[in-house]
Coordinates of C-alpha atoms in Angstrom, one line a residue:
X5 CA -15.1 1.4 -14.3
X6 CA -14.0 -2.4 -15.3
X7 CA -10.4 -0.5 -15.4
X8 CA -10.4 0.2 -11.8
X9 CA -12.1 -2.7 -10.7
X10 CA -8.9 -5.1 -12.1
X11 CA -6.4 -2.0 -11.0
X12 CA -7.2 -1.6 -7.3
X13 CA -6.8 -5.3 -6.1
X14 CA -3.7 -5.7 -7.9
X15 CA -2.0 -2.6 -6.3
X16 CA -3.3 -3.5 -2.9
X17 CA -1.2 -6.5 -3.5
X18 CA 2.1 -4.9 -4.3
X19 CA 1.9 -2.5 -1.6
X20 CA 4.0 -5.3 0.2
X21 CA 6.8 -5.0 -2.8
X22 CA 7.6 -1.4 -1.3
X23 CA 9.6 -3.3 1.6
X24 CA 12.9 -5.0 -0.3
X25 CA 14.2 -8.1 1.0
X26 CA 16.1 -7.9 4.2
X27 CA 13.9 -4.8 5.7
X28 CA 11.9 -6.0 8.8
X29 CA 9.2 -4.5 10.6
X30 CA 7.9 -6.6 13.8
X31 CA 4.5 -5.8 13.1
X32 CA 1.9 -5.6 10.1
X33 CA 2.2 -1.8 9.3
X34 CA -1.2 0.3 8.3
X35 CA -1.6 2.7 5.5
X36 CA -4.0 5.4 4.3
X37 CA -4.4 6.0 0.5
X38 CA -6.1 8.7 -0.4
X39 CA -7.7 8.8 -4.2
X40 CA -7.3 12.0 -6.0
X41 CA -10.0 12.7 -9.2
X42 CA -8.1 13.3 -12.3
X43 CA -10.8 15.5 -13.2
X44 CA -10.6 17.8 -10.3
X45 CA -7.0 18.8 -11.3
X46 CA -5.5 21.8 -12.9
X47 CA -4.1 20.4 -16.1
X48 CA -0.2 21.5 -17.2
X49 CA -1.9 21.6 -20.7
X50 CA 0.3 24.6 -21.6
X51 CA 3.5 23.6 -20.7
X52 CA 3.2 19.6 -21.3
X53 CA 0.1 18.8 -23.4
X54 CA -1.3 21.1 -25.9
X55 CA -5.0 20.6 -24.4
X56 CA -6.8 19.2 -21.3
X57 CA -7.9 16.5 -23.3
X58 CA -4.3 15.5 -24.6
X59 CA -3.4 15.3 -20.7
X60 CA -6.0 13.5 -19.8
X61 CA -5.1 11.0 -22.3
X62 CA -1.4 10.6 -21.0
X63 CA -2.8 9.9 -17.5
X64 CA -4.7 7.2 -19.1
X65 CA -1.6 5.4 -21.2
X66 CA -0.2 5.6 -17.5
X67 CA -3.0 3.7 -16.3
X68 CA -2.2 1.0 -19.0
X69 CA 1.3 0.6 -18.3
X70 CA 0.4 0.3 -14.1
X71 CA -1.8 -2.4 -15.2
X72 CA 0.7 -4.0 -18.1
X73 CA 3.5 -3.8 -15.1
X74 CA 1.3 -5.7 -12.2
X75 CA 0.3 -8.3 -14.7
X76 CA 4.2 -9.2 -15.1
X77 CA 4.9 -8.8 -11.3
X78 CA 2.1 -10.7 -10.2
X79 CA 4.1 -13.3 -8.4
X80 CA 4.1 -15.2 -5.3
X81 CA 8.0 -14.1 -4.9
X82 CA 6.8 -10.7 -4.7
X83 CA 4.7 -10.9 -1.6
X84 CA 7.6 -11.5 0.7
X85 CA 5.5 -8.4 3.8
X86 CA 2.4 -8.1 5.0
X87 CA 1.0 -4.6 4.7
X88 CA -2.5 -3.5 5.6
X89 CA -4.0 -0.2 3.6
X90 CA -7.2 1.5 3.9
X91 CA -8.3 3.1 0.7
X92 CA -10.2 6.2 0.3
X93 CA -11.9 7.0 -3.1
X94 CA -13.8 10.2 -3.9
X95 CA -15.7 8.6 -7.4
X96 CA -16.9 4.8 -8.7
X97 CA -15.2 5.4 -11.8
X98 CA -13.0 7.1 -14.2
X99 CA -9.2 7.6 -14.1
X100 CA -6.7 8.4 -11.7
X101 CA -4.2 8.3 -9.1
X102 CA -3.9 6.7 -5.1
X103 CA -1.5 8.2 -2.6
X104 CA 0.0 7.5 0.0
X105 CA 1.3 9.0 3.1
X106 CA 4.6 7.8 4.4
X107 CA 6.9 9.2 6.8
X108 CA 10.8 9.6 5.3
X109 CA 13.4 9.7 7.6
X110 CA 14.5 9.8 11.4
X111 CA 12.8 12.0 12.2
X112 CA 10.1 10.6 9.8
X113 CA 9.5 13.9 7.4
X114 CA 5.8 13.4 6.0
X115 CA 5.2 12.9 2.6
X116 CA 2.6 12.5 -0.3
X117 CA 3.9 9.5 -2.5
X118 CA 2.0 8.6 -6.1
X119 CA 1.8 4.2 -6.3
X120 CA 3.2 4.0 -9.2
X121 CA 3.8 0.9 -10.3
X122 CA 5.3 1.7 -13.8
X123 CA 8.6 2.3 -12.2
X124 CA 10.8 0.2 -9.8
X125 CA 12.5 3.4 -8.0
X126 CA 10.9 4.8 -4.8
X127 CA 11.9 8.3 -5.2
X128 CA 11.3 11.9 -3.3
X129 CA 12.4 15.5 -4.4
X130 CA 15.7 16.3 -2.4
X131 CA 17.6 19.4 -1.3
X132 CA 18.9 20.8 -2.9
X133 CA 17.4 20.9 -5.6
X134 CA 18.8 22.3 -9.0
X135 CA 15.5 21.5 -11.4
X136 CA 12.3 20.7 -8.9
X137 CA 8.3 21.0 -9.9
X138 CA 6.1 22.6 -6.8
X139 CA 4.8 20.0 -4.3
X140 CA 3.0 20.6 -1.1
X141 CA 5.2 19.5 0.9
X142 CA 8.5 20.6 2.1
X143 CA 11.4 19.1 0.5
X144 CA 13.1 16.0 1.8
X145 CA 16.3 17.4 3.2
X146 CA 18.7 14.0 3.6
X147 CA 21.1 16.1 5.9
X148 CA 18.3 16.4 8.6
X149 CA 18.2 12.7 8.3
X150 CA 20.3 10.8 10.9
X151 CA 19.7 7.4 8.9
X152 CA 20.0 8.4 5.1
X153 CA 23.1 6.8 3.7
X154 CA 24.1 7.2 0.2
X155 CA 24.2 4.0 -2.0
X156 CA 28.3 3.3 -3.6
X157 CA 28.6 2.8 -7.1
X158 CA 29.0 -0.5 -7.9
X159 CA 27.4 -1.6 -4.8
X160 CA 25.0 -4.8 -5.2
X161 CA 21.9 -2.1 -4.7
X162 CA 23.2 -0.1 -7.2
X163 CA 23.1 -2.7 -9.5
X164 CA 19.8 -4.0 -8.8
X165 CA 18.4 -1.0 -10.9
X166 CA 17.1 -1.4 -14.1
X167 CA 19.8 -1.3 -17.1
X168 CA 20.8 1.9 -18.2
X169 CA 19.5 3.9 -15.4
X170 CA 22.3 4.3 -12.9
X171 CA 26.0 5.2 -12.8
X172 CA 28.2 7.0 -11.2
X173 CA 28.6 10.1 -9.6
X174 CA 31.8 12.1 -9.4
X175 CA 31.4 11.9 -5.0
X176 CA 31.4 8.0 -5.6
X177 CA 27.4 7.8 -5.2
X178 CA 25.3 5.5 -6.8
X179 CA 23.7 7.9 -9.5
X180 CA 19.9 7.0 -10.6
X181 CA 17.9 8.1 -13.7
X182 CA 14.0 7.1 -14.1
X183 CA 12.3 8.3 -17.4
X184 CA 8.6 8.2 -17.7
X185 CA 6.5 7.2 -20.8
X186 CA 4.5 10.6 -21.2
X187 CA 8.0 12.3 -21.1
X188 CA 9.0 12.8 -17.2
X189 CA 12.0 12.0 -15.4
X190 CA 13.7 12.2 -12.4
X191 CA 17.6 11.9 -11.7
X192 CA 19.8 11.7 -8.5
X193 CA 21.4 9.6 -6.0
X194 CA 20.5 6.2 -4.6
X195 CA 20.6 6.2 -0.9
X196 CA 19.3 3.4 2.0
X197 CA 16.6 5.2 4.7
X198 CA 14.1 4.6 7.0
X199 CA 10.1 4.5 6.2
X200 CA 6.9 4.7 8.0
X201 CA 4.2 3.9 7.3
X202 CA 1.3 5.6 9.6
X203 CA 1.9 4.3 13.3
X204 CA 3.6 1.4 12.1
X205 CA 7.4 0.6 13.3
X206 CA 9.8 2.2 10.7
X207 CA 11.2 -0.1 8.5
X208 CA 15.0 0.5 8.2
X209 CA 16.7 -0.1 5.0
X210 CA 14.4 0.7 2.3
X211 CA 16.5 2.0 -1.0
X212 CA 15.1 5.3 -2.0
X213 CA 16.1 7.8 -4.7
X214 CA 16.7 11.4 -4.2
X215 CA 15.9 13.1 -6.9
X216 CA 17.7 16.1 -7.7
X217 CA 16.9 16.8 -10.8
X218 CA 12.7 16.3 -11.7
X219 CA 10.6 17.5 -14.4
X220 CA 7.8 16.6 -16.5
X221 CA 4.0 15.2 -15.9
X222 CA 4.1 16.4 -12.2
X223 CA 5.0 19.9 -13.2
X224 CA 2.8 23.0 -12.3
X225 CA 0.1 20.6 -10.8
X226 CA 1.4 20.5 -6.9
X227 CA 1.8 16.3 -7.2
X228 CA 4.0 14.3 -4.6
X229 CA 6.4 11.8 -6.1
X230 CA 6.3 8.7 -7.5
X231 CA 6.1 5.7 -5.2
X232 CA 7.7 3.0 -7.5
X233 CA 7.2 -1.1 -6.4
X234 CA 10.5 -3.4 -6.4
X235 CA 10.2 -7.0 -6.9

């Protein structure tokens, strides 16, 4: 209970961290999390962890590195956008993850995102898809998107990423890779799009990955993607 007591506030705060610098929105935008209970979920214990209990201890050692990551981040530099958030939780205590619900796109394509602030990427599952896990909603399809624009290699985005995790694809693109601690990953293309959040005014220019290639923790267990904060 002490875990989420500490973990809560300091997400709230880098909510605002999911808008880079240079993105403008003329109004405070409005989100709904929705909290999920660990507990309630059908483990992947046979294809990732050898028993329910081993899982349930990899969603923990997430936990840690969310609250190891905020701890670094927590800066006023950060904290550059106002973003309100209503939070929904279904228990007082235990283990866990918060969603969110953000549109992608123009038109906005609803999805579930995960806060996850062990990563810096702000990724979604893309079509096509060569290597995908099951998520409840449809695919992100970026050619039904009149405002997704792939990132160039060597582009100053590009090379905001964290070392080692981009490149180059053979089209030109600005290629990502994000590898998890408990073993997932995701790998695709950077690309700029638009975001919004509720009934807020899209924010335009929001670096996003789309992931072509995803596997690991999320598998078999009908989970959104991550929703990684940028400082």
């Amino acid at each position: 209970m002490a875990m989420h007591a500490m973990l809560l506030p300091l997400a709230l705060l880098f909510v605002s961290a999911v808008i880079m610098p240079g993105a403008s929105a003329s109004s405070p935008s409005s989100l709904r999390f929705h909290y999920i209970d660990p507990r309630n979920f059908t483990m992947a214990a046979a294809t990732t962890y050898p028993s329910t209990r081993h899982a349930m201890l990899g969603v923990a050692a997430r936990d840690g590195v969310r609250v190891e990551y905020l701890q670094r981040r927590l800066s006023p530099t950060t904290m550059t956008t106002e973003v309100g958030s209503e939070v929904v939780s279904g228990i007082s205590e235990g283990s866990g993850e918060y969603f969110v619900r953000v549109g992608v796109g123009s038109p906005p394509t609803e999805q579930y995102l995960v806060m996850d602030s062990g990563s810096d990427v702000i990724w979604v599952q893309c079509r096509p898809c060569a290597e995908c896990y099951q998520q409840a909603d449809p695919l992100f399809d970026p050619a039904a998107s009149a405002s997704f624009a792939i990132v160039p290699c060597g582009s100053g985005v590009c090379r905001t990423l964290p070392g080692g995790s981009s490149g180059c694809a053979d089209s030109g693109a600005c290629r990502y890779q994000v590898s998890y601690g408990d073993g997932s990953y995701t790998q695709g293309v950077l690309a700029m799009e638009t975001l919004t959040f509720g009934d807020s005014t899209p924010v335009q220019g929001v670096a996003i990955g789309c992931g072509h290639r995803n596997r690991g923790l999320f598998e078999d267990r009908d989970i959104p993607s991550p929703l990684g904060f940028k400082s």
